[in-house]
mmCIF file of C-alpha atoms in Angstrom:
data_model
loop_
_atom_site.group_PDB
_atom_site.id
_atom_site.type_symbol
_atom_site.label_atom_id
_atom_site.label_comp_id
_atom_site.label_asym_id
_atom_site.label_seq_id
_atom_site.Cartn_x
_atom_site.Cartn_y
_atom_site.Cartn_z
ATOM 1 C CA UNK B 1 42.266 -171.250 203.037
ATOM 2 C CA UNK B 2 41.308 -169.730 199.734
ATOM 3 C CA UNK B 3 38.212 -168.009 198.515
ATOM 4 C CA UNK B 4 37.400 -167.696 194.871
ATOM 5 C CA UNK B 5 34.962 -165.301 193.319
ATOM 6 C CA UNK B 6 33.686 -164.758 189.829
ATOM 7 C CA UNK B 7 34.298 -161.013 190.125
ATOM 8 C CA UNK B 8 37.000 -159.091 191.945
ATOM 9 C CA UNK B 9 37.012 -155.653 193.452
ATOM 10 C CA UNK B 10 34.365 -153.827 195.367
ATOM 11 C CA UNK B 11 31.625 -153.630 192.765
ATOM 12 C CA UNK B 12 28.250 -154.202 194.347
ATOM 13 C CA UNK B 13 26.345 -154.129 191.111
ATOM 14 C CA UNK B 14 23.780 -156.698 190.117
ATOM 15 C CA UNK B 15 26.597 -158.621 188.326
ATOM 16 C CA UNK B 16 28.784 -158.850 191.437
ATOM 17 C CA UNK B 17 29.086 -162.205 193.142
ATOM 18 C CA UNK B 18 27.737 -162.489 196.665
ATOM 19 C CA UNK B 19 31.139 -163.397 198.118
ATOM 20 C CA UNK B 20 32.631 -160.147 196.850
ATOM 21 C CA UNK B 21 29.550 -158.155 197.833
ATOM 22 C CA UNK B 22 29.735 -159.457 201.405
ATOM 23 C CA UNK B 23 33.512 -159.296 201.943
ATOM 24 C CA UNK B 24 34.449 -156.102 200.079
ATOM 25 C CA UNK B 25 33.497 -152.450 200.344
ATOM 26 C CA UNK B 26 34.079 -149.913 197.570
ATOM 27 C CA UNK B 27 37.543 -149.228 199.041
ATOM 28 C CA UNK B 28 38.738 -152.818 199.489
ATOM 29 C CA UNK B 29 38.418 -155.859 201.717
ATOM 30 C CA UNK B 30 36.290 -155.239 204.808
ATOM 31 C CA UNK B 31 38.308 -154.980 208.018
ATOM 32 C CA UNK B 32 36.128 -157.501 209.870
ATOM 33 C CA UNK B 33 36.630 -160.112 207.126
ATOM 34 C CA UNK B 34 40.382 -159.459 206.989
ATOM 35 C CA UNK B 35 40.618 -159.833 210.788
ATOM 36 C CA UNK B 36 38.471 -162.980 210.725
ATOM 37 C CA UNK B 37 40.701 -164.609 208.096
ATOM 38 C CA UNK B 38 43.824 -163.678 210.059
ATOM 39 C CA UNK B 39 42.373 -165.132 213.272
ATOM 40 C CA UNK B 40 41.661 -168.449 211.539
ATOM 41 C CA UNK B 41 45.457 -168.838 211.537
ATOM 42 C CA UNK B 42 45.468 -170.447 208.094
ATOM 43 C CA UNK B 43 47.326 -169.159 205.062
ATOM 44 C CA UNK B 44 44.788 -167.440 202.787
ATOM 45 C CA UNK B 45 44.800 -166.443 199.134
ATOM 46 C CA UNK B 46 42.060 -164.687 197.233
ATOM 47 C CA UNK B 47 41.769 -165.552 193.550
ATOM 48 C CA UNK B 48 39.225 -164.697 190.913
ATOM 49 C CA UNK B 49 37.830 -167.327 188.553
ATOM 50 C CA UNK B 50 40.501 -166.774 185.873
ATOM 51 C CA UNK B 51 43.382 -166.971 188.334
ATOM 52 C CA UNK B 52 41.962 -170.133 189.882
ATOM 53 C CA UNK B 53 41.407 -171.757 186.483
ATOM 54 C CA UNK B 54 44.983 -170.946 185.464
ATOM 55 C CA UNK B 55 46.447 -172.508 188.603
ATOM 56 C CA UNK B 56 44.127 -175.439 189.282
ATOM 57 C CA UNK B 57 42.130 -175.996 186.108
ATOM 58 C CA UNK B 58 38.516 -175.703 185.145
ATOM 59 C CA UNK B 59 35.586 -177.860 186.123
ATOM 60 C CA UNK B 60 36.616 -178.365 189.762
ATOM 61 C CA UNK B 61 33.919 -176.140 191.233
ATOM 62 C CA UNK B 62 31.343 -173.451 190.646
ATOM 63 C CA UNK B 63 31.977 -169.876 191.743
ATOM 64 C CA UNK B 64 32.022 -168.269 194.195
ATOM 65 C CA UNK B 65 33.408 -170.876 196.568
ATOM 66 C CA UNK B 66 35.659 -171.108 199.595
ATOM 67 C CA UNK B 67 38.152 -173.945 199.622
ATOM 68 C CA UNK B 68 40.837 -175.189 201.970
ATOM 69 C CA UNK B 69 43.864 -177.193 200.937
ATOM 70 C CA UNK B 70 44.780 -180.019 203.305
ATOM 71 C CA UNK B 71 47.946 -181.650 202.032
ATOM 72 C CA UNK B 72 47.271 -182.346 198.369
ATOM 73 C CA UNK B 73 43.483 -182.417 198.846
ATOM 74 C CA UNK B 74 41.247 -179.416 198.178
ATOM 75 C CA UNK B 75 38.130 -179.431 200.352
ATOM 76 C CA UNK B 76 35.125 -177.180 199.922
ATOM 77 C CA UNK B 77 34.359 -175.039 202.958
ATOM 78 C CA UNK B 78 31.421 -173.154 201.419
ATOM 79 C CA UNK B 79 29.611 -173.854 198.166
ATOM 80 C CA UNK B 80 28.173 -171.327 195.744
ATOM 81 C CA UNK B 81 24.644 -171.947 197.062
ATOM 82 C CA UNK B 82 25.728 -171.583 200.683
ATOM 83 C CA UNK B 83 27.584 -168.342 199.982
ATOM 84 C CA UNK B 84 24.639 -166.977 198.025
ATOM 85 C CA UNK B 85 22.317 -167.712 200.976
ATOM 86 C CA UNK B 86 24.471 -165.566 203.275
ATOM 87 C CA UNK B 87 22.803 -162.212 203.840
ATOM 88 C CA UNK B 88 25.690 -160.513 205.600
ATOM 89 C CA UNK B 89 29.319 -160.882 206.592
ATOM 90 C CA UNK B 90 28.369 -162.382 209.953
ATOM 91 C CA UNK B 91 26.439 -165.192 208.217
ATOM 92 C CA UNK B 92 29.471 -165.983 206.072
ATOM 93 C CA UNK B 93 31.899 -165.893 208.987
ATOM 94 C CA UNK B 94 29.676 -168.232 211.017
ATOM 95 C CA UNK B 95 29.481 -170.668 208.099
ATOM 96 C CA UNK B 96 33.249 -170.639 207.539
ATOM 97 C CA UNK B 97 33.989 -170.960 211.246
ATOM 98 C CA UNK B 98 31.734 -174.028 211.611
ATOM 99 C CA UNK B 99 33.238 -175.723 208.566
ATOM 100 C CA UNK B 100 36.869 -174.992 209.397
ATOM 101 C CA UNK B 101 36.329 -176.308 212.932
ATOM 102 C CA UNK B 102 35.065 -179.590 211.505
ATOM 103 C CA UNK B 103 38.128 -179.902 209.243
ATOM 104 C CA UNK B 104 40.787 -179.235 211.834
#
């Protein structure tokens, strides 16, 4: 599983994407999110928009997004709108958990 954000780091400014704001604190990735990702038992990578564009190309998706690669296919787990509607980490984890369960 991969999540892609338009900003990286722990900045919670007005310019920060909601995915980063929810999953990161000023000192790094939140422990609950890190544990949640580990418990999904799926390889995970975290890339910003530039890294994603370099590896996959542009135009595939809007940011932020959470994607999962199944074989050669890349499936969207959470769209930009869905991530932006999440108010807290628990909302995001519930969304991801529901979607991943329907994939596997």
